[in-house]
Tab-separated table of C-alpha atoms in Angstrom:
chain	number	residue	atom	x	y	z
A	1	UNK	CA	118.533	274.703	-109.540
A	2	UNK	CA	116.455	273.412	-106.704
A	3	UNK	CA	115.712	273.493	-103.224
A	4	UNK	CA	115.914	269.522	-102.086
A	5	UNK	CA	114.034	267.778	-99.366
A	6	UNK	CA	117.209	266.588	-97.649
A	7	UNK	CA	118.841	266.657	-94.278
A	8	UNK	CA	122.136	266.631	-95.631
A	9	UNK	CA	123.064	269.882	-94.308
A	10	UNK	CA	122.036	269.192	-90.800
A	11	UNK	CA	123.856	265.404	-90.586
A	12	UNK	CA	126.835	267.293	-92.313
A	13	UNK	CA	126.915	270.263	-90.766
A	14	UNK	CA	129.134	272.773	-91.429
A	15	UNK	CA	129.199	275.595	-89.043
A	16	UNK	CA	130.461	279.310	-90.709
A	17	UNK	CA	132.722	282.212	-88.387
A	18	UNK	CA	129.682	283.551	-86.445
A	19	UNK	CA	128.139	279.982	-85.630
A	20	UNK	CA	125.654	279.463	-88.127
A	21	UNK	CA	124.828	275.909	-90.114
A	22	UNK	CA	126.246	276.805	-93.917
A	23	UNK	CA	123.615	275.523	-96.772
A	24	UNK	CA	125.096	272.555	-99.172
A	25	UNK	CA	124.980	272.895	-102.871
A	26	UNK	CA	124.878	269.464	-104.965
A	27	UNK	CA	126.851	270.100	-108.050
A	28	UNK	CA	126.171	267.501	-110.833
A	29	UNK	CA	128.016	267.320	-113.506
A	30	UNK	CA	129.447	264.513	-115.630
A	31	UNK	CA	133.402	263.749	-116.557
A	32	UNK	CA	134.839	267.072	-115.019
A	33	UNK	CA	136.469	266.329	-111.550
A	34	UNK	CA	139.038	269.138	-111.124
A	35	UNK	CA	136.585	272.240	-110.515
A	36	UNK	CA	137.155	275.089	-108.214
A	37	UNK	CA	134.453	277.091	-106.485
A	38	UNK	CA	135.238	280.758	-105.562
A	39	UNK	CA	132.347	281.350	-102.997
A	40	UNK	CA	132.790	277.693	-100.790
A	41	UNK	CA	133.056	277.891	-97.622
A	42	UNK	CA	135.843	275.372	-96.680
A	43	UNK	CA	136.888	272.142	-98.696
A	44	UNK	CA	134.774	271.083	-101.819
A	45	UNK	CA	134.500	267.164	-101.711
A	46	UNK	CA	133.709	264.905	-104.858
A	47	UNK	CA	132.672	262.063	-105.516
A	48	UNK	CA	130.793	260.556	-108.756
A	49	UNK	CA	130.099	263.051	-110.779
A	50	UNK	CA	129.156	265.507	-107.794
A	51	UNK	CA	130.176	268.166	-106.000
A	52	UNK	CA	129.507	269.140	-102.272
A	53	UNK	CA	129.962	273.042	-102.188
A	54	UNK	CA	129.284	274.701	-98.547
A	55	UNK	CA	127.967	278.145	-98.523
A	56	UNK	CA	127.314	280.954	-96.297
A	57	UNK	CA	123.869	281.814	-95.700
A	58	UNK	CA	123.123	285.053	-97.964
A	59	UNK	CA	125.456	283.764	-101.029
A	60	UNK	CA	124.437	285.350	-103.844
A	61	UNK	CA	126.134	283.279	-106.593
A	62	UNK	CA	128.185	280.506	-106.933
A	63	UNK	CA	131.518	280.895	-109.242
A	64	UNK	CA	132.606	277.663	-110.940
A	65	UNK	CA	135.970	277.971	-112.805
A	66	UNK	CA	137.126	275.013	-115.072
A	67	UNK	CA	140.788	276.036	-115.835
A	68	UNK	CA	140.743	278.947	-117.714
A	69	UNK	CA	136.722	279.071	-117.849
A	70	UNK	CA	133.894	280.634	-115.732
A	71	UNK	CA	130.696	279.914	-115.347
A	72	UNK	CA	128.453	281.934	-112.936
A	73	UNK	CA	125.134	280.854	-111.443
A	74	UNK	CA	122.624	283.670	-110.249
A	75	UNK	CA	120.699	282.045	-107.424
A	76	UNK	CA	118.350	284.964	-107.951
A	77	UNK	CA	117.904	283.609	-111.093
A	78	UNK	CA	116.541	280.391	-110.142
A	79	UNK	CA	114.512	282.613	-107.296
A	80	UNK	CA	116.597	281.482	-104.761
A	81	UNK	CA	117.601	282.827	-101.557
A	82	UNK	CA	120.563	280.567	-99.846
A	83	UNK	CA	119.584	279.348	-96.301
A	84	UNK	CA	121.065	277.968	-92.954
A	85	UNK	CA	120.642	274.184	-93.273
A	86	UNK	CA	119.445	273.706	-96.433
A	87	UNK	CA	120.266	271.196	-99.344
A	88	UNK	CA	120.413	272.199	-102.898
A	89	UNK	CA	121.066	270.690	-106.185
A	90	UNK	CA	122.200	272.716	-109.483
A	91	UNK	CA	122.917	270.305	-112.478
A	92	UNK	CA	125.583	271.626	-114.770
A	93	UNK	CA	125.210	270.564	-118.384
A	94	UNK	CA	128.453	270.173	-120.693
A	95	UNK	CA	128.635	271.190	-124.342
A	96	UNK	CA	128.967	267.614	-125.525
A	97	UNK	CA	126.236	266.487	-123.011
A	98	UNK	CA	128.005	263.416	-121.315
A	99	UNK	CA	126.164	260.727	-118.928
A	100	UNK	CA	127.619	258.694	-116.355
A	101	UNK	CA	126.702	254.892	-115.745
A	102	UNK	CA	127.853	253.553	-112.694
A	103	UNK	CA	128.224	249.797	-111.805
A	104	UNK	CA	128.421	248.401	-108.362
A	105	UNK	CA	129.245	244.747	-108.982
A	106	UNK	CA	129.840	241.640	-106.710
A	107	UNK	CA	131.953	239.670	-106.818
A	108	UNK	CA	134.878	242.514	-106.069
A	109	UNK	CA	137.207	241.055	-108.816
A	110	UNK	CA	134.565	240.976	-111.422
A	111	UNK	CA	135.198	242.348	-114.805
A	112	UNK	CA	132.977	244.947	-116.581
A	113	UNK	CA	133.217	245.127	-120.196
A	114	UNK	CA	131.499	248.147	-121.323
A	115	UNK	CA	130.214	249.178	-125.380
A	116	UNK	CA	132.903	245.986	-126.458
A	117	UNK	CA	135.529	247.896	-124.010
A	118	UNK	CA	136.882	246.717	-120.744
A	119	UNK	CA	136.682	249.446	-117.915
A	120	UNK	CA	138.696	249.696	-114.603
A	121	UNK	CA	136.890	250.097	-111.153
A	122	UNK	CA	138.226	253.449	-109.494
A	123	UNK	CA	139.991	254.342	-106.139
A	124	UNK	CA	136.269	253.291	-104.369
A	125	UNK	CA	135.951	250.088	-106.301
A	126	UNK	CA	132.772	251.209	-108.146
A	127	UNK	CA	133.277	251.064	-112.227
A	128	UNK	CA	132.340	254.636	-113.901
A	129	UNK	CA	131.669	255.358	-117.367
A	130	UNK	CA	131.074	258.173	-118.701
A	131	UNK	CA	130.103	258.852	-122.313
A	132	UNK	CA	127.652	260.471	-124.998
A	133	UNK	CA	123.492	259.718	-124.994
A	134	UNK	CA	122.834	256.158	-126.100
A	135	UNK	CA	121.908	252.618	-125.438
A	136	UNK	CA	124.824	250.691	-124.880
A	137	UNK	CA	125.647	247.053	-124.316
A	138	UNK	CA	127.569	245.025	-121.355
A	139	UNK	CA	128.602	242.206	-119.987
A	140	UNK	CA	129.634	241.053	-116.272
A	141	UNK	CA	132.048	238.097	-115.530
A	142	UNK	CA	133.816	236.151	-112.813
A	143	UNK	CA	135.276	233.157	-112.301
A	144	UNK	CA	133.529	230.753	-110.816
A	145	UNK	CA	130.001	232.624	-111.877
A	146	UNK	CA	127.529	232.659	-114.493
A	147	UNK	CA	127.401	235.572	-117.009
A	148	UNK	CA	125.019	238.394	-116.897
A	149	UNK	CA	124.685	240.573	-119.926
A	150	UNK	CA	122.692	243.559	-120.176
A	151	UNK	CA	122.086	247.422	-122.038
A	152	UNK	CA	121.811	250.632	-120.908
A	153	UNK	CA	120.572	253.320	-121.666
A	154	UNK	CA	121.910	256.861	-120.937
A	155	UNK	CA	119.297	259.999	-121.369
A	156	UNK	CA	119.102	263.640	-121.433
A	157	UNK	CA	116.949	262.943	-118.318
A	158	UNK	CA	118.619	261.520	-116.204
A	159	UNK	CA	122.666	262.397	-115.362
A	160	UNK	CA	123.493	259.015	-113.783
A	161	UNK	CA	122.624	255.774	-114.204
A	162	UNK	CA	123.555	253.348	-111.349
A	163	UNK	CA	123.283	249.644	-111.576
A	164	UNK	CA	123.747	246.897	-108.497
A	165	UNK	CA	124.866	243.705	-109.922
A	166	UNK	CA	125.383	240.351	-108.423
A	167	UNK	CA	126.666	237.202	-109.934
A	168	UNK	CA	125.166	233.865	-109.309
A	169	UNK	CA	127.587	231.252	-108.630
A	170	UNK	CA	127.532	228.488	-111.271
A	171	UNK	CA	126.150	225.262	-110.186
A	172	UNK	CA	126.740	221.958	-111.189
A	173	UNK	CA	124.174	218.920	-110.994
A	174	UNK	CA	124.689	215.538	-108.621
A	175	UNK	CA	122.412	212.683	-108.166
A	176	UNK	CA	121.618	210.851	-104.626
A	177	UNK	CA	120.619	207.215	-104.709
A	178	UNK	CA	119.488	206.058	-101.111
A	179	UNK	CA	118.435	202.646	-100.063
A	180	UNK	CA	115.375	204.256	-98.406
A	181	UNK	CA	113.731	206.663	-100.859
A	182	UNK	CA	111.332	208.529	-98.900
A	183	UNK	CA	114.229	209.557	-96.390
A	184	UNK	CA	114.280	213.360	-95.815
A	185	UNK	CA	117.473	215.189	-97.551
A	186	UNK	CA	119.202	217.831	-95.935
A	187	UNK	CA	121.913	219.635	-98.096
A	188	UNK	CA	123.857	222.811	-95.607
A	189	UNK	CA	121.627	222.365	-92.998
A	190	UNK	CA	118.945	223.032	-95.601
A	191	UNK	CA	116.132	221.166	-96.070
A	192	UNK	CA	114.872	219.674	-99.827
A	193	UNK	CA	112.261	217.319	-99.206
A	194	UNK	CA	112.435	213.478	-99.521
A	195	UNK	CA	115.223	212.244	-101.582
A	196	UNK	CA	113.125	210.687	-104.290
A	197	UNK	CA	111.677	213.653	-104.875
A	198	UNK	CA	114.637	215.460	-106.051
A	199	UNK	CA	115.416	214.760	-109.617
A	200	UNK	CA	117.391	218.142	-109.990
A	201	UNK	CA	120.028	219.071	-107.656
A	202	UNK	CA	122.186	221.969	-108.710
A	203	UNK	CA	125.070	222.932	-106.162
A	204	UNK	CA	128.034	225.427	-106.661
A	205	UNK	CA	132.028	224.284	-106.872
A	206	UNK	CA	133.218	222.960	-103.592
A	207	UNK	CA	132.462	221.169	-100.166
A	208	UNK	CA	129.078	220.480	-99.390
A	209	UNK	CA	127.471	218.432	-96.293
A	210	UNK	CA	124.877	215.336	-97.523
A	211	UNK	CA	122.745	214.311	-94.552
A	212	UNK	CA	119.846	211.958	-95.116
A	213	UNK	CA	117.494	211.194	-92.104
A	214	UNK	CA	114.846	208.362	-91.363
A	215	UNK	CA	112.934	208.253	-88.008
A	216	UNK	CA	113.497	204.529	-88.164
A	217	UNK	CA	117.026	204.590	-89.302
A	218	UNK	CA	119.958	205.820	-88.288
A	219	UNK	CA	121.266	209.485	-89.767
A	220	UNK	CA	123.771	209.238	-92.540
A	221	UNK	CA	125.984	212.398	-93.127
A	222	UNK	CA	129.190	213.103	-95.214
A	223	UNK	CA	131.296	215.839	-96.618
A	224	UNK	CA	130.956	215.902	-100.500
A	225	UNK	CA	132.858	218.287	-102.985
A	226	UNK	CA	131.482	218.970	-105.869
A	227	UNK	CA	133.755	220.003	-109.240
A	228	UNK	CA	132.583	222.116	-112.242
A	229	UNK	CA	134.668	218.509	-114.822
A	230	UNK	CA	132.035	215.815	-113.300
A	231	UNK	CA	130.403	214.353	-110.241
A	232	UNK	CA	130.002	210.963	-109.323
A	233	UNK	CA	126.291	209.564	-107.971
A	234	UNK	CA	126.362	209.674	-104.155
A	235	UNK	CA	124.854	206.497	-102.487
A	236	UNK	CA	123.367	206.442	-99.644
A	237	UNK	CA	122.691	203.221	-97.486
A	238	UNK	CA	121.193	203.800	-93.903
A	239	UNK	CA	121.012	201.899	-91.326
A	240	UNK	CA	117.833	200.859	-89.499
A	241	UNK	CA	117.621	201.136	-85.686
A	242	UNK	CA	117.449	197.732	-83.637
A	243	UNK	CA	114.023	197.214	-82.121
A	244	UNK	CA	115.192	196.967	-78.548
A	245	UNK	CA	117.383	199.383	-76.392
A	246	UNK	CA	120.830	199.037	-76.993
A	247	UNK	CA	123.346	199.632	-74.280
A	248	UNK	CA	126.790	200.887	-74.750
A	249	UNK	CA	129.287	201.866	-72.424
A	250	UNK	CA	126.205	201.311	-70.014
A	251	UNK	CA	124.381	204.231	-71.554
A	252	UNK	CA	121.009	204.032	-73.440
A	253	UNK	CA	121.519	204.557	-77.494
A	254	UNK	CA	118.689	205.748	-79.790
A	255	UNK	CA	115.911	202.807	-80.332
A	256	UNK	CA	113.004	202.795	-83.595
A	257	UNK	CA	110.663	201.930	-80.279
A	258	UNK	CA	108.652	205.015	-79.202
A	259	UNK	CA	107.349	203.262	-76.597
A	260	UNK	CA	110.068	202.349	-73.765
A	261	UNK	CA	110.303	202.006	-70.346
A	262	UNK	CA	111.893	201.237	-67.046
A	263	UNK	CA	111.704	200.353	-63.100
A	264	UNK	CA	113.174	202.719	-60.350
A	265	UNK	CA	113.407	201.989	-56.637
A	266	UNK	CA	113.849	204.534	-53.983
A	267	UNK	CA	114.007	205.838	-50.409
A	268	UNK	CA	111.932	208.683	-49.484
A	269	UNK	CA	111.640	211.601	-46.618
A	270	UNK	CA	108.011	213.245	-46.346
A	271	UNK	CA	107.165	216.186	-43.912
A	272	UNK	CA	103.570	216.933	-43.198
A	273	UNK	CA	103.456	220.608	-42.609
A	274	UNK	CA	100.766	220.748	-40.510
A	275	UNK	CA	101.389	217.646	-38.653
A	276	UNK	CA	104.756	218.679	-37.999
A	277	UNK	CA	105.949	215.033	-38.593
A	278	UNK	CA	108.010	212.623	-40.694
A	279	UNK	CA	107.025	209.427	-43.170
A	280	UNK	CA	109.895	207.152	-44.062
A	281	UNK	CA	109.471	204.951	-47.016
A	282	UNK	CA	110.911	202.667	-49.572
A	283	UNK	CA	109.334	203.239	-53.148
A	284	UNK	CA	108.972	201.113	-55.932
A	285	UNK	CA	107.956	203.109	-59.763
A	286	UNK	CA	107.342	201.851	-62.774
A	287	UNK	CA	107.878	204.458	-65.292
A	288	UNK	CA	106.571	204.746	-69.210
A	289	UNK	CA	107.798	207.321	-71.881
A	290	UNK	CA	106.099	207.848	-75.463
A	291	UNK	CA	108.408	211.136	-77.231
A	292	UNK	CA	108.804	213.482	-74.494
A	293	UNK	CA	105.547	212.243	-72.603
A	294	UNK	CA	106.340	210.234	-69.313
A	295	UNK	CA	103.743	208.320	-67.163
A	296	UNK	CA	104.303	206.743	-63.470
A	297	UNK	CA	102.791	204.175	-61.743
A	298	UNK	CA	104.103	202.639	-58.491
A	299	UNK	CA	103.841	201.709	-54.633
A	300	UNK	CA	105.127	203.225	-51.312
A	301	UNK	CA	106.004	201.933	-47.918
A	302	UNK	CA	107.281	202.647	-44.854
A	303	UNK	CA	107.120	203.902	-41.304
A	304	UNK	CA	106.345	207.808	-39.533
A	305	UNK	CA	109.147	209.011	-37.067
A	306	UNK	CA	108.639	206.906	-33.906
A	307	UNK	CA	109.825	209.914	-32.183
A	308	UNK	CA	106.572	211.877	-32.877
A	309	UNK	CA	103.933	211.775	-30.193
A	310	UNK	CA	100.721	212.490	-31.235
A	311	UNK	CA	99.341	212.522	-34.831
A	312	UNK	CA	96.036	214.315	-34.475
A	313	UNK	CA	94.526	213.417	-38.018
A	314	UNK	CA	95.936	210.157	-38.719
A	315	UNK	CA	95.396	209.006	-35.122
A	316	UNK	CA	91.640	208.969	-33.403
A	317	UNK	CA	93.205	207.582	-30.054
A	318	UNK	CA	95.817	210.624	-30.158
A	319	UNK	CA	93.528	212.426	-27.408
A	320	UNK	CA	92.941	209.606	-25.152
A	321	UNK	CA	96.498	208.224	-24.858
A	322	UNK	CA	100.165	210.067	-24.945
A	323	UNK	CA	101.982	206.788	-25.076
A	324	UNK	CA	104.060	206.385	-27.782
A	325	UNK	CA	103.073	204.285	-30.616
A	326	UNK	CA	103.859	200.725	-31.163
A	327	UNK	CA	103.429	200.195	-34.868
A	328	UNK	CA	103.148	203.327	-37.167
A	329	UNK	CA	102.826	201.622	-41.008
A	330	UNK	CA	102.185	203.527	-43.904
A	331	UNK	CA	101.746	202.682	-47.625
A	332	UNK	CA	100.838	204.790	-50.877
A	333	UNK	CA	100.348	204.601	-54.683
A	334	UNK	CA	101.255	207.094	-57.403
A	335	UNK	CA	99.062	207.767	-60.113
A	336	UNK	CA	100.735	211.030	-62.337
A	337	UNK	CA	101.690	211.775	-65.793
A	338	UNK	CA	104.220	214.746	-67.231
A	339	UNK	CA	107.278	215.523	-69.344
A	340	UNK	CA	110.491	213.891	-70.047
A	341	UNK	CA	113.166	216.244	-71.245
A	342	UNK	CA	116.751	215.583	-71.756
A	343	UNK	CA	119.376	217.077	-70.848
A	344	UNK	CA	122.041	214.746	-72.751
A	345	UNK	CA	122.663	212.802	-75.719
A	346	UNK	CA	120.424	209.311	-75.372
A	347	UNK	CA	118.990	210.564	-72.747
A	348	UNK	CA	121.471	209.522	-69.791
A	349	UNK	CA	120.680	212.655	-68.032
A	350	UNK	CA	117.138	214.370	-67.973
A	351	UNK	CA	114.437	215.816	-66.171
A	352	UNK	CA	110.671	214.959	-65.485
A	353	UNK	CA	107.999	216.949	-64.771
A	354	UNK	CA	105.175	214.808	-62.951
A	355	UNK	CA	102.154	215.436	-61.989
A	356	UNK	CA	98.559	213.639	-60.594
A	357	UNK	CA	97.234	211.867	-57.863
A	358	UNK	CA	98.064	209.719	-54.956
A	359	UNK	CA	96.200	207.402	-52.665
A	360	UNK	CA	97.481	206.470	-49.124
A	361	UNK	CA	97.025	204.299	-45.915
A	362	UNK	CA	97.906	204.831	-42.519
A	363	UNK	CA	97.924	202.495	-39.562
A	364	UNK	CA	98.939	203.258	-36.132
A	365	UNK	CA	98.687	200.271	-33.689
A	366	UNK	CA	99.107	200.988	-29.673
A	367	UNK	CA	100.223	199.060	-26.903
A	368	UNK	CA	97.694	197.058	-24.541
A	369	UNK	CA	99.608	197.816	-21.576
A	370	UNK	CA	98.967	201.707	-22.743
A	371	UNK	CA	95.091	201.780	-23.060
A	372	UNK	CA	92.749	202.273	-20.234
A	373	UNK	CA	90.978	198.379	-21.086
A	374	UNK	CA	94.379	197.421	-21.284
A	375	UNK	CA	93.752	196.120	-25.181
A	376	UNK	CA	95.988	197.143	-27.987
A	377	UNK	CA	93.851	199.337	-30.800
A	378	UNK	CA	94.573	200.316	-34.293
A	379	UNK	CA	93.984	203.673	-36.053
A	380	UNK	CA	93.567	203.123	-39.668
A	381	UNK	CA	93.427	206.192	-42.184
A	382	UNK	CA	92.907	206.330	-45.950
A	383	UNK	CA	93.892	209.432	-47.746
A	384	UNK	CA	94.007	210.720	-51.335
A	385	UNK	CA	95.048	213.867	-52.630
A	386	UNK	CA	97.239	215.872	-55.701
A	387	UNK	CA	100.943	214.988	-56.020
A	388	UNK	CA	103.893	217.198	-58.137
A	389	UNK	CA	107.346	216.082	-58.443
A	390	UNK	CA	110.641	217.202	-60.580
A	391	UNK	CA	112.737	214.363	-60.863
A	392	UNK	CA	116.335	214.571	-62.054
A	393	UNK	CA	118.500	211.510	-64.066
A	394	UNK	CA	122.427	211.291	-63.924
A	395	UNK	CA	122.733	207.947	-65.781
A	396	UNK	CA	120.790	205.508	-63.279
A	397	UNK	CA	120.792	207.673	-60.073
A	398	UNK	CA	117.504	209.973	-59.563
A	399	UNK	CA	117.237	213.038	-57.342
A	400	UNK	CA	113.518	213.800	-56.870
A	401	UNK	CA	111.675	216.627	-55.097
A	402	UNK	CA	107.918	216.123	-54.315
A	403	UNK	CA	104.660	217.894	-53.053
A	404	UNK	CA	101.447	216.763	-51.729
A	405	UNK	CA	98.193	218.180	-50.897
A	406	UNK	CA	95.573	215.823	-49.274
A	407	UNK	CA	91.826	216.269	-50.846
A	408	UNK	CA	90.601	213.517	-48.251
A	409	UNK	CA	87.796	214.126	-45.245
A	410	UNK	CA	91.316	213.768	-42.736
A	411	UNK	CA	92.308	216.804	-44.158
A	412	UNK	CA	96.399	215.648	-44.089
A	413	UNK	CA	97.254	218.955	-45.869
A	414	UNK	CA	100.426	219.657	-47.304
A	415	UNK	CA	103.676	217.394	-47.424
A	416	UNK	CA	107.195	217.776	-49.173
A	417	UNK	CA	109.370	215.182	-49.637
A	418	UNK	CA	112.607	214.444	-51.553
A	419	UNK	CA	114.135	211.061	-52.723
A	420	UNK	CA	116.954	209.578	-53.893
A	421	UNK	CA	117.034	206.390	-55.968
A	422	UNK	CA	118.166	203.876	-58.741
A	423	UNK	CA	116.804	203.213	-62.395
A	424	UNK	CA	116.829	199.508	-63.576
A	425	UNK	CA	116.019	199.112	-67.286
């Protein structure tokens, strides 16, 4: 008998009359499952070949009675002095020294055939055998999986023997013939490589899903069952992608291109912070995509608010005159590059992240009849600077939001500006 290192008894816990955690004595013993302990302390459980006894902290000895039989254990003769909380173990030998193997096998309806004899799981659904020191032989079956035979061996040293076993399921082979060879094969969602490079494909009894992908074709996939009598080959024929856009249903379909491209036009509202005024203008992009990369090139014009009185930056006559301003023309060019990601299938809807640079030009013309010489003057600006936008696609129509900070000697500073606009393939 033996102290353990175990926190059974305080996970268990069993509390005795005056409050105190009782100690927990393993019992091991093999193919006797009907014995009574006279010192417990409440119920005795069991389960495989042992016993959980409760005691009092103090017990002396432990009385085991087997029927008509005693046996007593001393715990002073193991040195032992029974204590709150802790976990011991006393293995009880019998006279014709049995051992226990236990199995734990999957699948649940398994058989077990044990030393030529077929054994019955118990109540728990584990298989127990108990019987005499020896190596002895078995075998594990199921329907439906391969066969795994084994031995044993059960020894003075050890009172059970567990074993975990799992069947494989049997597999049966196919064969994939595919007009493109070096397409990639993907069998559950798993992928196998290239499909020439599978000589060997083992899969168990039942429905599997075949797909085959090519970046330059289209995907093939199909539903495939596969039976332990014979399998026929499974061919494979994809389809290569057009090498133009195709439109259907007015939507944009996957192309073998990775270049493509298309032509937006716009109307846009910009507000210089500092300014405190408004630029009008009618926009005119050229966009380019390669994968998820998006570049945009394009020009700008258009008009500031006629209703705004002075433009201190943009015009150098805003000092000498109040008038109001007979022409007020501006024009710009995009230069940025960013992300295209999609937010639907073919792309109908998505999002672009944009950014770069920008150069502008601003001219403000003023009445003769205004002027102090009575001539009409010009103001012309040129302006350059860092440009962000986020751009959003619902099938042809774009939202866009933009920001601008001017790097030029005018010192413009910051605009924002959003758009709304059209996509033309």
């Amino acid at each position: 008998m033996e102290a353990l290192q175990s926190t059974k008894a305080q996970v268990d816990a069993r509390k005795d009359k005056n409050g105190k955690k009782c100690a927990i004595v393993l019992v091991d013993v093999v193919g006797i499952d009907k014995l009574q302990f006279k010192e417990a302390f409440g119920d005795v459980n069991y389960l495989l070949n042992e016993y959980t006894v409760y005691l009092k902290e103090g017990t002396k000895q432990l009385t085991i009675i087997n029927g008509k039989n005693k046996v007593l254990a001393n715990f002073d003769d193991f040195d032992i002095a029974i204590e709150s909380g802790t976990t011991y173990k006393l293995i009880l030998e019998t006279s014709n020294k049995l051992r226990s193997a236990c199995f734990y096998l999957k699948p649940k309806d398994a058989d077990l055939v044990f030393n030529n004899k077929k054994v019955t799981k118990n109540e728990n659904g584990i298989y127990v055998i108990n019987d005499k020191m020896g190596k002895y032989d078995y075998s594990v079956t199921a329907k439906g999986y391969e066969t795994v035979n084994g031995q044993v061996e059960l020894t003075e040293g050890e009172l059970v023997v567990t074993k975990d076993i799992e069947l494989e399921e049997k597999k049966y082979p196919i064969s994939i013939i595919c007009s493109h060879p070096k397409a990639n094969l993907f069998i559950d969602d798993i992928p196998l490589g290239t499909v020439e490079s599978q000589n060997n494909i083992m899969l168990t009894e039942g429905k599997h899903v075949i797909r085959v992908t090519n970046k330059e074709c289209k995907d093939y996939e199909s539903n495939y069952t596969v039976k332990a009598s014979g399998n026929t080959p499974i061919k494979v024929t994809l389809t290569e992608y057009k090498k133009k856009i195709v439109y259907h249903k007015n939507e944009r379909t996957k192309t073998t291109g990775n270049f493509r491209s298309h032509i937006d036009v716009n109307v846009s509202g910009n507000y210089f912070l500092d300014e405190k005024s408004t630029i009008w203008k009618a926009n005119l992009e050229y966009h380019q995509y390669l994968g998820i990369f998006a570049f945009k090139e394009g020009i700008g014009a258009g008009v500031l608010d006629p209703s705004d009185k002075q433009h201190k930056e943009l015009d150098k006559y805003a000092e000498v005159t109040n008038c109001t301003h007979k022409t007020i023309f501006a024009m710009d060019l995009p230069l940025q590059a960013g992300l295209a990601l999609p937010l639907s299938r073919y792309n109908t809807s998505s999002v672009l992240l944009l950014a770069g640079l920008y150069g502008a030009y601003y001219n403000i013309g003023h009445s003769a009849d205004k002027m102090e010489d009575n001539k009409a003057v010009n103001s012309d600006s040129f302006d350059f600077g860092l440009r962000a936008n986020v751009q959003f696609y619902i099938n042809r129509f774009s939202l866009s939001f933009e920001w601008n900070n001017s790097l030029s000697k005018y010192k413009l500073g910051t605009n924002i500006g959003v758009s709304l606009g059209y996509r033309f393939y």
